[in-house]
Coordinates of C-alpha atoms in Angstrom, one line a residue:
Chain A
X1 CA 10.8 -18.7 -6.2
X2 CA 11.4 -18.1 -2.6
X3 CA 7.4 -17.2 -1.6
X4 CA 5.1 -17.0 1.4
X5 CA 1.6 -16.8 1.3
X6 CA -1.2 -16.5 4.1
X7 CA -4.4 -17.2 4.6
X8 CA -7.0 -18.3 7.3
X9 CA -8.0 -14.3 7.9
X10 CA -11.5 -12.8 7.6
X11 CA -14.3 -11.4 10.3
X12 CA -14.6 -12.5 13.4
X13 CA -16.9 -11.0 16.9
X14 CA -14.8 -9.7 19.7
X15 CA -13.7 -12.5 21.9
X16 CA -13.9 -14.9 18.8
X17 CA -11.2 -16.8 18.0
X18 CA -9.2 -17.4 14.2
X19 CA -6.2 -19.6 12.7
X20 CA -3.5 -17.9 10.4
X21 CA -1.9 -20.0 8.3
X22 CA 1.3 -19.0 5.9
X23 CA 2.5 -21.9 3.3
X24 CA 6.3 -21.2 2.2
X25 CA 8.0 -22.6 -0.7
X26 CA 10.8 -22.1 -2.3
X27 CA 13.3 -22.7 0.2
X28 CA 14.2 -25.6 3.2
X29 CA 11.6 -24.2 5.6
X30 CA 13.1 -25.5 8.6
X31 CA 16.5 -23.6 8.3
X32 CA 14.8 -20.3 9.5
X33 CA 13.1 -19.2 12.0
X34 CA 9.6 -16.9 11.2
X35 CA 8.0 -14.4 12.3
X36 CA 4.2 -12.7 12.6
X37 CA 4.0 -8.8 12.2
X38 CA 0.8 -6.9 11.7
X39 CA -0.3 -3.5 10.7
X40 CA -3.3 -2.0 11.4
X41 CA -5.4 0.2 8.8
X42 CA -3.3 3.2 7.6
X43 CA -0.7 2.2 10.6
X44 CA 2.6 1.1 11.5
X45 CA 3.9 -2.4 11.4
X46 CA 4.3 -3.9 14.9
X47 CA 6.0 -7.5 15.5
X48 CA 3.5 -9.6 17.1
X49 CA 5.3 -13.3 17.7
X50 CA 8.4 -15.5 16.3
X51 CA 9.8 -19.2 16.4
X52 CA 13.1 -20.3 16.1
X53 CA 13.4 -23.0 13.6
X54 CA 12.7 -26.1 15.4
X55 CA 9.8 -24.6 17.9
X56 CA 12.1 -24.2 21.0
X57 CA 12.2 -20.8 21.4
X58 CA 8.9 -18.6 20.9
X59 CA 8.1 -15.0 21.8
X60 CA 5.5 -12.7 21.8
X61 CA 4.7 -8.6 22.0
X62 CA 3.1 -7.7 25.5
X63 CA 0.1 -6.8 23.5
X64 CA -0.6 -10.4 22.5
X65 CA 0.8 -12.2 25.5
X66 CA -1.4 -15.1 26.5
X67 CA -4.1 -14.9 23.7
X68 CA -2.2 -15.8 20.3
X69 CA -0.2 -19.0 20.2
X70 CA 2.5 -19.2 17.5
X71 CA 2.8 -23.0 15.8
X72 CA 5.2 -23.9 12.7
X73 CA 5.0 -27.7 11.2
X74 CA 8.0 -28.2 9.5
X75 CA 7.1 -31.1 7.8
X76 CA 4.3 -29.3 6.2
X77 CA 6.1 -26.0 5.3
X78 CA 3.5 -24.2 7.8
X79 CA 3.6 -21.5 10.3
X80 CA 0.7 -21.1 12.4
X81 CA -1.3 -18.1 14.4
X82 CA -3.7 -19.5 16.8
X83 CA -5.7 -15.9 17.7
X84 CA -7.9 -16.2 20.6
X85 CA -10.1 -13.6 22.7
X86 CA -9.7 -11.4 19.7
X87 CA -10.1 -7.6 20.5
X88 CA -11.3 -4.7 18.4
X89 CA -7.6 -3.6 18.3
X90 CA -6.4 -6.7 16.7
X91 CA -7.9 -5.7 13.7
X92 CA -5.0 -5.5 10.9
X93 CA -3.1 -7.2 7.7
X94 CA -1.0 -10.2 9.3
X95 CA 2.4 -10.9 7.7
X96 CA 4.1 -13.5 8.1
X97 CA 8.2 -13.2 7.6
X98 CA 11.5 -14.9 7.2
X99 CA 14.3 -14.5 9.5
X100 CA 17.4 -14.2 7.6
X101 CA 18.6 -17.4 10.0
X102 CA 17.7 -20.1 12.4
X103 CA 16.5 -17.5 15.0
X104 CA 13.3 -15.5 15.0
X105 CA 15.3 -13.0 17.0
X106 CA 18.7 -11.5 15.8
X107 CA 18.1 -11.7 12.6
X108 CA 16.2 -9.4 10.0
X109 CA 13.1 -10.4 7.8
X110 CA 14.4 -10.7 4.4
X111 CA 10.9 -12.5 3.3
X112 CA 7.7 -11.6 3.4
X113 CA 4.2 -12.4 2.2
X114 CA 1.7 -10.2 1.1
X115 CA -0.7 -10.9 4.3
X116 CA -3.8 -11.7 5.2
X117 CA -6.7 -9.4 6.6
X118 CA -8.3 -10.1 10.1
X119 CA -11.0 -7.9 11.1
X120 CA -12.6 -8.0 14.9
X121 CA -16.2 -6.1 15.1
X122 CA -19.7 -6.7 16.2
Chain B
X1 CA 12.4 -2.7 26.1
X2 CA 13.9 -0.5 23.1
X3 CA 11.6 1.8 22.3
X4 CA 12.2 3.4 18.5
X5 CA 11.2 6.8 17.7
X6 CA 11.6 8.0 13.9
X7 CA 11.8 11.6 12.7
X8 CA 10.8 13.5 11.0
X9 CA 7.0 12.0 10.2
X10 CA 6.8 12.9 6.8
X11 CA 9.8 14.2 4.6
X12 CA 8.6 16.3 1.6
X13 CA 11.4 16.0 -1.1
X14 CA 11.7 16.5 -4.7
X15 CA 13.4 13.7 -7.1
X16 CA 17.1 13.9 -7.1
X17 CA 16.6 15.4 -4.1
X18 CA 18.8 13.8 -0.9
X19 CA 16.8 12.2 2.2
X20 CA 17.7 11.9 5.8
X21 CA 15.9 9.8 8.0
X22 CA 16.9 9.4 11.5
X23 CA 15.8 6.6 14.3
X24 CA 16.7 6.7 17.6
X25 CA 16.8 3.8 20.2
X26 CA 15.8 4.3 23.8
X27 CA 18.9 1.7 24.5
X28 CA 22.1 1.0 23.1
X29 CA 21.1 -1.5 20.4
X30 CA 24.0 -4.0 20.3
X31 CA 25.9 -5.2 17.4
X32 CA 24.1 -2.7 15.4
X33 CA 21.1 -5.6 14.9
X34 CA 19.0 -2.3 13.1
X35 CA 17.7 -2.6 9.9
X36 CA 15.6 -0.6 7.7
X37 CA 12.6 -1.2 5.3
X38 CA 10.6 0.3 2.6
X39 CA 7.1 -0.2 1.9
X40 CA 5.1 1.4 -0.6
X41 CA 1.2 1.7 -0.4
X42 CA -0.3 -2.1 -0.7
X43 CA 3.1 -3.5 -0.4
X44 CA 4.6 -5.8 1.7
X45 CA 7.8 -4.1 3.3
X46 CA 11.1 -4.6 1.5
X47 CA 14.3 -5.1 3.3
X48 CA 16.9 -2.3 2.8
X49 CA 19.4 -2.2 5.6
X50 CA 20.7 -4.7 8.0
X51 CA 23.9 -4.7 10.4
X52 CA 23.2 -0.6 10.5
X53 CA 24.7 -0.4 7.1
X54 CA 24.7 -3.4 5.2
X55 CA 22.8 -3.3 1.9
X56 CA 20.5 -6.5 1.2
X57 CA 20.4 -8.0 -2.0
X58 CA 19.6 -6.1 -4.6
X59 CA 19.3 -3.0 -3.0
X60 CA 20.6 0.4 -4.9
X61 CA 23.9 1.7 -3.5
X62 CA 21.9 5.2 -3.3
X63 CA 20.5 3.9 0.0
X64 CA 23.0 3.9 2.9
X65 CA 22.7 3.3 6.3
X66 CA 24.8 4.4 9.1
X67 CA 25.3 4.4 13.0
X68 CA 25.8 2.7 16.3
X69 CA 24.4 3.4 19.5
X70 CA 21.2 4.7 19.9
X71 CA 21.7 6.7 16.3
X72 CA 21.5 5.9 13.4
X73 CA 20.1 7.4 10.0
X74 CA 19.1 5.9 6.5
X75 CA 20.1 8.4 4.2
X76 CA 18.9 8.2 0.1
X77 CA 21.1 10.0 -1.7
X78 CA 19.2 11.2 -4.7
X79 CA 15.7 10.2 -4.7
X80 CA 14.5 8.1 -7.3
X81 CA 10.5 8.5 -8.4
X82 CA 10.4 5.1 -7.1
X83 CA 11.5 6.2 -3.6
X84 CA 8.5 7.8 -2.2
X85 CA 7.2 5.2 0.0
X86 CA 7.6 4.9 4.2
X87 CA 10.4 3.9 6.1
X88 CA 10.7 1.8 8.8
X89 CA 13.2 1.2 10.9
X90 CA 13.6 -2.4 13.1
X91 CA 15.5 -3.3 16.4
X92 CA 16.1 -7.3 15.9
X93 CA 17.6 -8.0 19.3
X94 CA 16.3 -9.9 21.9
X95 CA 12.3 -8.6 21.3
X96 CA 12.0 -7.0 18.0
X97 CA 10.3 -4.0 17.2
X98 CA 9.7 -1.4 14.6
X99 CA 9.3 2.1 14.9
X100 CA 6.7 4.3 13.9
X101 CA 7.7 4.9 10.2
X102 CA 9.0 8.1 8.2
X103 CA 6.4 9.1 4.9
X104 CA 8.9 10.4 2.6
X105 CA 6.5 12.0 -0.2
X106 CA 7.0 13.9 -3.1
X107 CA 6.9 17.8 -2.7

């Protein structure tokens, strides 16, 4: 079963830093390139970062730009969100995703995992 | 940057009932990379649409997607108890982005 699963979220002070984590299985890992998108409480989804299937290409939304570092260890099946200077408005589910090809961009997320819950407050 | 704006908010239908949802692109989107998705309440989203119009796997042939441009519109043709979730609609170009969703509840 083709499957992605996250974890490393929880609570965390403003300015703190957290890891994301998202384990796939079920397919070759390193064929696709993956993707981060969030959604705040009772909100929209908003793309946050994506990586091409060997690393070389990465990209993030203005909003994230310099804080969060996007990571994938093929080897290991593993994407990663490094989440620094955390704000209250970075406070949502994270999802990872699959992009339906070796690109994070120009192509659609046909995968996703359930997400995993980061909340910023003092 | 695209910007996507989706209309209307919320759609109040009845089932059997025929939905149109409508997103509009601040640019020309090229090659039609827009694709739509469903996601009902605790869900991840569900891909729908891709390539403006293509159905993914598995998807019903009640749901059609059409358009080019800057328009384009996700239409359910008779809605389905099962339907009544929010739409999203995606640019997948160069920086993706989503837009703001369409509720489509039951009326």
């Amino acid at each position: 079963e083709v499957q992605l699963m996250e974890s490393g979220g929880g609570v965390v002070r403003p300015g703190g830093s957290l890891r994301l984590s998202c384990a796939a299985s079920g397919f070759t890992f390193d064929d696709y390139g993956m993707s981060w998108v969030r959604q705040a409480p009772g909100k929209g989804l908003e793309w946050v970062s994506g990586i091409d299937w060997d690393g070389d290409s990465i990209g993030y939304a203005d909003a994230v730009e310099g804080r969060f570092t996007i990571s994938r260890d093929n080897a290991k099946n593993s994407l990663y969100l490094q989440m620094n200077s955390l704000r209250a408005e970075d406070t949502a589910l994270y999802h990872c995703a699959r992009g339906d090809g070796a690109e994070y961009r120009w192509n659609v997320l046909d995968i996703w995992g359930q997400g995993t819950m980061v909340t910023v407050s003092s | 940057e695209i910007v996507l704006t989706q209309s209307p908010g919320t759609l109040s239908l009845s089932p059997g009932e025929r939905a149109t949802l409508s997103c509009r692109a601040s640019q020309s989107i090229s090659s039609s990379y827009l694709a739509w998705y469903q996601q009902k309440p605790g869900q991840a989203p569900r891909l729908l649409i891709y390539g403006a119009s293509s159905r993914a796997t598995g998807i019903p042939d009640r749901f059609s997607g059409s358009g080019s441009g800057t328009d384009f519109t996700l239409t359910i043709s008779r809605l389905e108890p099962e339907d009544f979730a929010v739409y999203y609609c995606q640019q997948y170009g160069s920086s993706p982005r989503f837009g703001p969703g369409t509720k489509v509840d039951i009326k």
